[in-house]
Amino acid sequence: GSTAQLRETTAHLIKLAKKTDKAFFLIGHVTKEGIIAGPKVLEHMVDVVIYFEGEKNYALRLIRGIKNRFGSTDDLALMEMSAAGLIEITNPEAIFINHDQPGSGSAVTVSYEGSRPLLVEVQALAAPSVSGPPRRVTWGIDQNRLALINAVIEKKCHVSLARHDVYLKVTGGIFLKDSSVDLGIAAAVLSSYYDRAIHEGTALIGEVGLGGEIRSVPFMENRIRELRKMGYNRLILPSGAHKVLGRHEVMPQVWEIENIKQLTDYLLEG
């Protein structure tokens, strides 16, 4: 309806909720861009805005707080759609990580979703382009982000991806926006290009800059703690990460890198 209609009906519901001391759930449409459809006034009037996200082909559902007058919006709930209804996922790594022997083009990284670190597997396939311009196809990240990382790889690692189709997929049906997974994406692409598998038990964390430098990311200690808990003992991290690692009793094997060229050296030299 119009702005006046939404404001009037929502005001009546708010008045009724306060008078009867009850909570009301208003369920509205969401546009293709992922925002509440219609006038923004509805989002301003209510106390809490929660997005219920998920791909239709996956059982995974995310409940994400966008606005909360009574608490933090940093929390994220992971649920699974089952025959018995929505069930909380207590071990999300079982969905996002393939624990079999990894092949080339597969990399494990840590994304921060809400207030929790989440281990995810990124898979890439770099195949020679048969005809026409090379394709760039993504599932789970923005296509422009893959194009940016590919451009950095070509420029700084002297790798010719212009003659290769590059396909990238994030397992589990989750969409990643955290820049800390850039290094994992670059590693998956390079691993597929050279057909060299990343060593089992290895995880990568870091943001890739336009100059090829590997930048540090926030919440590094929490990410490393989650990796150690899941048994990952080989970490590829930005330079300077040893300051955080010193706080852990069990020290994993760490290789700190300053630029993306050093990542190529790691893959080729093992």
PDB file of N, CA and C in Angstrom, residues 45-89:
ATOM      1  N   MET A  45       9.392   2.201  11.893  1.00  0.00           N
ATOM      2  CA  MET A  45       8.384   2.199  12.953  1.00  0.00           C
ATOM      3  C   MET A  45       8.516   1.002  13.896  1.00  0.00           C
ATOM      4  N   VAL A  46       8.891  -0.143  13.376  1.00  0.00           N
ATOM      5  CA  VAL A  46       8.921  -1.350  14.208  1.00  0.00           C
ATOM      6  C   VAL A  46      10.197  -1.389  15.055  1.00  0.00           C
ATOM      7  N   ASP A  47      10.213  -2.293  16.047  1.00  0.00           N
ATOM      8  CA  ASP A  47      11.340  -2.393  16.976  1.00  0.00           C
ATOM      9  C   ASP A  47      12.452  -3.286  16.438  1.00  0.00           C
ATOM     10  N   VAL A  48      12.112  -4.340  15.732  1.00  0.00           N
ATOM     11  CA  VAL A  48      13.089  -5.329  15.283  1.00  0.00           C
ATOM     12  C   VAL A  48      12.836  -5.657  13.818  1.00  0.00           C
ATOM     13  N   VAL A  49      13.915  -5.731  13.040  1.00  0.00           N
ATOM     14  CA  VAL A  49      13.832  -6.180  11.646  1.00  0.00           C
ATOM     15  C   VAL A  49      14.751  -7.392  11.491  1.00  0.00           C
ATOM     16  N   ILE A  50      14.172  -8.507  11.069  1.00  0.00           N
ATOM     17  CA  ILE A  50      14.920  -9.751  10.900  1.00  0.00           C
ATOM     18  C   ILE A  50      14.732 -10.246   9.473  1.00  0.00           C
ATOM     19  N   TYR A  51      15.844 -10.572   8.817  1.00  0.00           N
ATOM     20  CA  TYR A  51      15.794 -11.121   7.461  1.00  0.00           C
ATOM     21  C   TYR A  51      15.914 -12.641   7.530  1.00  0.00           C
ATOM     22  N   PHE A  52      15.065 -13.301   6.788  1.00  0.00           N
ATOM     23  CA  PHE A  52      15.066 -14.766   6.682  1.00  0.00           C
ATOM     24  C   PHE A  52      15.590 -15.094   5.294  1.00  0.00           C
ATOM     25  N   GLU A  53      16.859 -15.563   5.227  1.00  0.00           N
ATOM     26  CA  GLU A  53      17.544 -15.706   3.946  1.00  0.00           C
ATOM     27  C   GLU A  53      17.806 -17.171   3.638  1.00  0.00           C
ATOM     28  N   GLY A  54      18.010 -17.454   2.350  1.00  0.00           N
ATOM     29  CA  GLY A  54      18.369 -18.808   1.952  1.00  0.00           C
ATOM     30  C   GLY A  54      18.047 -19.064   0.493  1.00  0.00           C
ATOM     31  N   GLU A  55      18.840 -19.953  -0.121  1.00  0.00           N
ATOM     32  CA  GLU A  55      18.596 -20.339  -1.498  1.00  0.00           C
ATOM     33  C   GLU A  55      17.546 -21.441  -1.538  1.00  0.00           C
ATOM     34  N   LYS A  56      16.692 -21.416  -2.555  1.00  0.00           N
ATOM     35  CA  LYS A  56      15.599 -22.383  -2.617  1.00  0.00           C
ATOM     36  C   LYS A  56      16.092 -23.803  -2.859  1.00  0.00           C
ATOM     37  N   ASN A  57      17.280 -23.948  -3.450  1.00  0.00           N
ATOM     38  CA  ASN A  57      17.798 -25.283  -3.740  1.00  0.00           C
ATOM     39  C   ASN A  57      18.608 -25.866  -2.586  1.00  0.00           C
ATOM     40  N   TYR A  58      18.739 -25.130  -1.486  1.00  0.00           N
ATOM     41  CA  TYR A  58      19.491 -25.601  -0.323  1.00  0.00           C
ATOM     42  C   TYR A  58      18.587 -25.596   0.895  1.00  0.00           C
ATOM     43  N   ALA A  59      18.878 -26.500   1.839  1.00  0.00           N
ATOM     44  CA  ALA A  59      18.093 -26.572   3.067  1.00  0.00           C
ATOM     45  C   ALA A  59      18.534 -25.527   4.085  1.00  0.00           C
ATOM     46  N   LEU A  60      19.686 -24.889   3.857  1.00  0.00           N
ATOM     47  CA  LEU A  60      20.219 -23.916   4.809  1.00  0.00           C
ATOM     48  C   LEU A  60      19.400 -22.627   4.795  1.00  0.00           C
ATOM     49  N   ARG A  61      19.115 -22.112   5.990  1.00  0.00           N
ATOM     50  CA  ARG A  61      18.426 -20.831   6.139  1.00  0.00           C
ATOM     51  C   ARG A  61      19.187 -19.987   7.157  1.00  0.00           C
ATOM     52  N   LEU A  62      19.312 -18.697   6.863  1.00  0.00           N
ATOM     53  CA  LEU A  62      19.985 -17.766   7.762  1.00  0.00           C
ATOM     54  C   LEU A  62      18.960 -16.782   8.309  1.00  0.00           C
ATOM     55  N   ILE A  63      18.994 -16.589   9.621  1.00  0.00           N
ATOM     56  CA  ILE A  63      18.148 -15.588  10.270  1.00  0.00           C
ATOM     57  C   ILE A  63      19.073 -14.488  10.759  1.00  0.00           C
ATOM     58  N   ARG A  64      18.990 -13.334  10.111  1.00  0.00           N
ATOM     59  CA  ARG A  64      19.952 -12.252  10.344  1.00  0.00           C
ATOM     60  C   ARG A  64      19.221 -11.022  10.887  1.00  0.00           C
ATOM     61  N   GLY A  65      19.719 -10.498  12.010  1.00  0.00           N
ATOM     62  CA  GLY A  65      19.138  -9.295  12.586  1.00  0.00           C
ATOM     63  C   GLY A  65      19.678  -8.044  11.914  1.00  0.00           C
ATOM     64  N   ILE A  66      18.797  -7.190  11.422  1.00  0.00           N
ATOM     65  CA  ILE A  66      19.185  -5.947  10.756  1.00  0.00           C
ATOM     66  C   ILE A  66      18.983  -4.746  11.677  1.00  0.00           C
ATOM     67  N   LYS A  67      17.921  -4.804  12.469  1.00  0.00           N
ATOM     68  CA  LYS A  67      17.620  -3.726  13.420  1.00  0.00           C
ATOM     69  C   LYS A  67      17.092  -4.364  14.699  1.00  0.00           C
ATOM     70  N   ASN A  68      17.555  -3.858  15.843  1.00  0.00           N
ATOM     71  CA  ASN A  68      17.101  -4.415  17.111  1.00  0.00           C
ATOM     72  C   ASN A  68      17.205  -3.349  18.199  1.00  0.00           C
ATOM     73  N   ARG A  69      16.083  -2.870  18.649  1.00  0.00           N
ATOM     74  CA  ARG A  69      16.071  -1.848  19.702  1.00  0.00           C
ATOM     75  C   ARG A  69      16.333  -2.441  21.092  1.00  0.00           C
ATOM     76  N   PHE A  70      16.324  -3.761  21.193  1.00  0.00           N
ATOM     77  CA  PHE A  70      16.479  -4.402  22.501  1.00  0.00           C
ATOM     78  C   PHE A  70      17.811  -5.123  22.644  1.00  0.00           C
ATOM     79  N   GLY A  71      18.648  -5.106  21.623  1.00  0.00           N
ATOM     80  CA  GLY A  71      19.908  -5.833  21.724  1.00  0.00           C
ATOM     81  C   GLY A  71      20.768  -5.635  20.493  1.00  0.00           C
ATOM     82  N   SER A  72      21.743  -6.532  20.346  1.00  0.00           N
ATOM     83  CA  SER A  72      22.703  -6.436  19.257  1.00  0.00           C
ATOM     84  C   SER A  72      22.133  -7.008  17.960  1.00  0.00           C
ATOM     85  N   THR A  73      22.623  -6.469  16.844  1.00  0.00           N
ATOM     86  CA  THR A  73      22.242  -7.010  15.531  1.00  0.00           C
ATOM     87  C   THR A  73      23.360  -7.868  14.947  1.00  0.00           C
ATOM     88  N   ASP A  74      24.374  -8.194  15.760  1.00  0.00           N
ATOM     89  CA  ASP A  74      25.518  -8.954  15.272  1.00  0.00           C
ATOM     90  C   ASP A  74      25.290 -10.459  15.275  1.00  0.00           C
ATOM     91  N   ASP A  75      24.186 -10.918  15.845  1.00  0.00           N
ATOM     92  CA  ASP A  75      23.950 -12.350  15.943  1.00  0.00           C
ATOM     93  C   ASP A  75      23.354 -12.891  14.646  1.00  0.00           C
ATOM     94  N   LEU A  76      23.714 -14.138  14.369  1.00  0.00           N
ATOM     95  CA  LEU A  76      23.237 -14.815  13.164  1.00  0.00           C
ATOM     96  C   LEU A  76      22.848 -16.237  13.533  1.00  0.00           C
ATOM     97  N   ALA A  77      21.665 -16.658  13.127  1.00  0.00           N
ATOM     98  CA  ALA A  77      21.214 -18.023  13.387  1.00  0.00           C
ATOM     99  C   ALA A  77      21.283 -18.825  12.095  1.00  0.00           C
ATOM    100  N   LEU A  78      21.849 -20.025  12.191  1.00  0.00           N
ATOM    101  CA  LEU A  78      21.914 -20.946  11.055  1.00  0.00           C
ATOM    102  C   LEU A  78      20.915 -22.057  11.300  1.00  0.00           C
ATOM    103  N   MET A  79      19.995 -22.222  10.363  1.00  0.00           N
ATOM    104  CA  MET A  79      18.939 -23.211  10.504  1.00  0.00           C
ATOM    105  C   MET A  79      18.903 -24.115   9.273  1.00  0.00           C
ATOM    106  N   GLU A  80      18.337 -25.303   9.473  1.00  0.00           N
ATOM    107  CA  GLU A  80      18.167 -26.242   8.370  1.00  0.00           C
ATOM    108  C   GLU A  80      16.694 -26.554   8.208  1.00  0.00           C
ATOM    109  N   MET A  81      16.186 -26.434   6.986  1.00  0.00           N
ATOM    110  CA  MET A  81      14.789 -26.731   6.707  1.00  0.00           C
ATOM    111  C   MET A  81      14.633 -28.234   6.544  1.00  0.00           C
ATOM    112  N   SER A  82      13.916 -28.864   7.462  1.00  0.00           N
ATOM    113  CA  SER A  82      13.736 -30.315   7.435  1.00  0.00           C
ATOM    114  C   SER A  82      12.249 -30.653   7.451  1.00  0.00           C
ATOM    115  N   ALA A  83      11.965 -31.948   7.402  1.00  0.00           N
ATOM    116  CA  ALA A  83      10.569 -32.384   7.433  1.00  0.00           C
ATOM    117  C   ALA A  83       9.902 -32.035   8.758  1.00  0.00           C
ATOM    118  N   ALA A  84      10.721 -31.883   9.810  1.00  0.00           N
ATOM    119  CA  ALA A  84      10.191 -31.534  11.131  1.00  0.00           C
ATOM    120  C   ALA A  84      10.162 -30.032  11.365  1.00  0.00           C
ATOM    121  N   GLY A  85      10.490 -29.244  10.347  1.00  0.00           N
ATOM    122  CA  GLY A  85      10.527 -27.795  10.490  1.00  0.00           C
ATOM    123  C   GLY A  85      11.949 -27.287  10.517  1.00  0.00           C
ATOM    124  N   LEU A  86      12.132 -26.091  11.056  1.00  0.00           N
ATOM    125  CA  LEU A  86      13.466 -25.495  11.143  1.00  0.00           C
ATOM    126  C   LEU A  86      14.234 -26.067  12.334  1.00  0.00           C
ATOM    127  N   ILE A  87      15.455 -26.543  12.068  1.00  0.00           N
ATOM    128  CA  ILE A  87      16.309 -27.107  13.107  1.00  0.00           C
ATOM    129  C   ILE A  87      17.606 -26.326  13.153  1.00  0.00           C
ATOM    130  N   GLU A  88      18.053 -25.970  14.347  1.00  0.00           N
ATOM    131  CA  GLU A  88      19.300 -25.218  14.489  1.00  0.00           C
ATOM    132  C   GLU A  88      20.492 -26.077  14.081  1.00  0.00           C
ATOM    133  N   ILE A  89      21.424 -25.467  13.362  1.00  0.00           N
ATOM    134  CA  ILE A  89      22.652 -26.146  12.956  1.00  0.00           C
ATOM    135  C   ILE A  89      23.730 -25.825  13.983  1.00  0.00           C
TER     136      ILE A  89
END
